[in-house]
XYZ file of C-alpha atoms in Angstrom:
144
model
C -15.917 27.401 4.052
C -12.965 27.996 1.750
C -12.722 26.504 -1.734
C -11.702 22.851 -1.758
C -7.935 22.522 -2.367
C -7.259 20.984 -5.798
C -5.030 18.284 -4.252
C -8.218 16.684 -2.898
C -9.626 16.281 -6.430
C -6.314 14.759 -7.530
C -6.364 12.424 -4.504
C -9.891 11.234 -5.372
C -9.005 10.789 -9.072
C -5.866 8.829 -8.231
C -7.382 6.438 -5.703
C -10.664 5.770 -7.518
C -8.612 4.145 -10.298
C -5.559 3.079 -8.292
C -4.830 -0.109 -10.245
C -4.498 1.873 -13.494
C -2.184 4.553 -12.083
C 1.590 4.539 -12.581
C 3.651 5.144 -9.420
C 5.041 8.275 -11.115
C 1.555 9.861 -10.785
C 2.132 10.019 -7.010
C 4.466 12.990 -7.639
C 1.380 15.104 -8.432
C -0.087 14.260 -5.008
C 2.755 13.983 -2.522
C 5.512 16.382 -1.550
C 9.035 15.043 -2.113
C 9.422 14.809 1.701
C 5.903 13.526 2.431
C 5.169 10.876 5.035
C 2.557 8.142 4.535
C 1.615 5.993 7.517
C -0.754 3.025 7.554
C -1.164 -0.163 9.629
C 1.763 -1.753 7.765
C 4.304 0.994 8.475
C 5.580 4.492 7.825
C 7.024 5.568 4.470
C 9.147 8.715 4.435
C 9.639 10.591 1.172
C 8.084 10.387 -2.278
C 10.493 7.677 -3.491
C 9.636 5.425 -0.511
C 5.899 6.007 -1.088
C 6.253 5.157 -4.796
C 8.221 1.990 -3.919
C 5.559 0.987 -1.374
C 2.720 1.408 -3.899
C 4.663 -0.543 -6.538
C 5.108 -3.390 -4.042
C 1.453 -3.289 -2.930
C 0.076 -3.408 -6.464
C 2.494 -5.989 -7.922
C 0.167 -9.003 -7.751
C -3.176 -7.286 -7.186
C -5.731 -8.018 -9.911
C -7.819 -4.932 -9.113
C -7.777 -2.126 -6.559
C -10.135 0.850 -6.597
C -11.634 3.086 -3.964
C -15.093 4.531 -3.468
C -14.449 7.805 -1.642
C -17.026 9.702 0.386
C -17.214 13.526 0.257
C -14.227 15.002 2.134
C -14.158 17.125 5.253
C -11.541 19.825 4.693
C -10.059 23.226 5.298
C -7.115 24.855 3.522
C -4.513 22.830 5.497
C -5.975 19.330 5.850
C -8.646 16.916 4.739
C -10.229 13.690 5.915
C -12.052 11.143 3.763
C -13.751 7.876 4.541
C -13.528 5.269 1.819
C -14.143 1.685 0.803
C -11.401 -0.192 -0.998
C -12.538 -2.799 -3.560
C -9.676 -5.191 -4.326
C -8.745 -8.680 -5.407
C -5.583 -10.736 -5.249
C -5.251 -14.181 -6.874
C -3.903 -15.804 -3.687
C -6.416 -14.275 -1.248
C -10.039 -15.480 -1.013
C -9.670 -17.308 -4.356
C -9.309 -13.982 -6.162
C -12.814 -12.736 -5.332
C -13.361 -8.982 -4.984
C -13.137 -7.975 -1.329
C -14.103 -4.702 0.332
C -12.376 -2.882 3.151
C -13.606 0.302 4.874
C -11.108 2.906 5.971
C -10.258 6.546 6.478
C -7.427 8.840 5.368
C -6.357 12.006 7.146
C -3.992 14.272 5.222
C -2.107 17.478 5.890
C -1.625 19.807 2.901
C 1.449 21.956 2.226
C 1.211 24.215 -0.810
C -0.740 22.048 -3.228
C 0.526 18.608 -2.216
C 0.105 16.205 0.672
C 2.896 16.457 3.220
C 1.548 13.956 5.761
C -1.060 11.209 5.395
C -2.323 8.650 7.868
C -4.544 5.793 6.708
C -6.721 3.939 9.202
C -8.099 0.470 8.433
C -8.190 -3.029 9.879
C -5.158 -4.910 8.514
C -6.573 -8.141 9.954
C -9.768 -7.719 7.970
C -7.762 -6.840 4.881
C -5.388 -9.798 4.799
C -5.064 -11.998 7.848
C -8.723 -13.065 8.048
C -8.487 -14.409 4.488
C -5.515 -16.698 5.118
C -6.542 -20.270 6.044
C -5.007 -20.929 9.480
C -4.311 -17.352 10.537
C -7.794 -16.253 9.409
C -9.393 -18.827 11.677
C -7.339 -17.545 14.631
C -8.006 -13.831 13.948
C -11.760 -14.421 13.553
C -11.737 -16.437 16.805
C -10.024 -13.632 18.727
C -12.518 -11.085 17.351
C -15.453 -13.303 18.404
C -14.071 -13.594 21.954
C -13.496 -9.849 22.254
C -17.064 -9.094 21.128
C -18.691 -11.486 23.619
């Protein structure tokens, strides 16, 4: 197997301390024309990605990731992770966890395309009073 691309180390360093990172640090990870896609939408270009992260972290009290060892080659990598986060208006501010996975394509020494997979319902909707009750009910019915 080839040596691990350095962008993976930078990815791990950035996300393990996400709530202490300035949006400008994303320029060391993502190409100026990079695309980031997650359950909430697609963000095209470094500026859009920086704006999205600024919006996401505005009211978050903490947000850090535990990242499992990556699977990689010289053009792409995949990591599974657990996000540990808290928001004052969700679940009374308690620290919540969310499992997920990121798949990234590398160009040069930056990420040119990233897709994040996680359950948006588990992340937010299940923790909102009325909507949470409905989402949990649907999940129970699907499982039975």
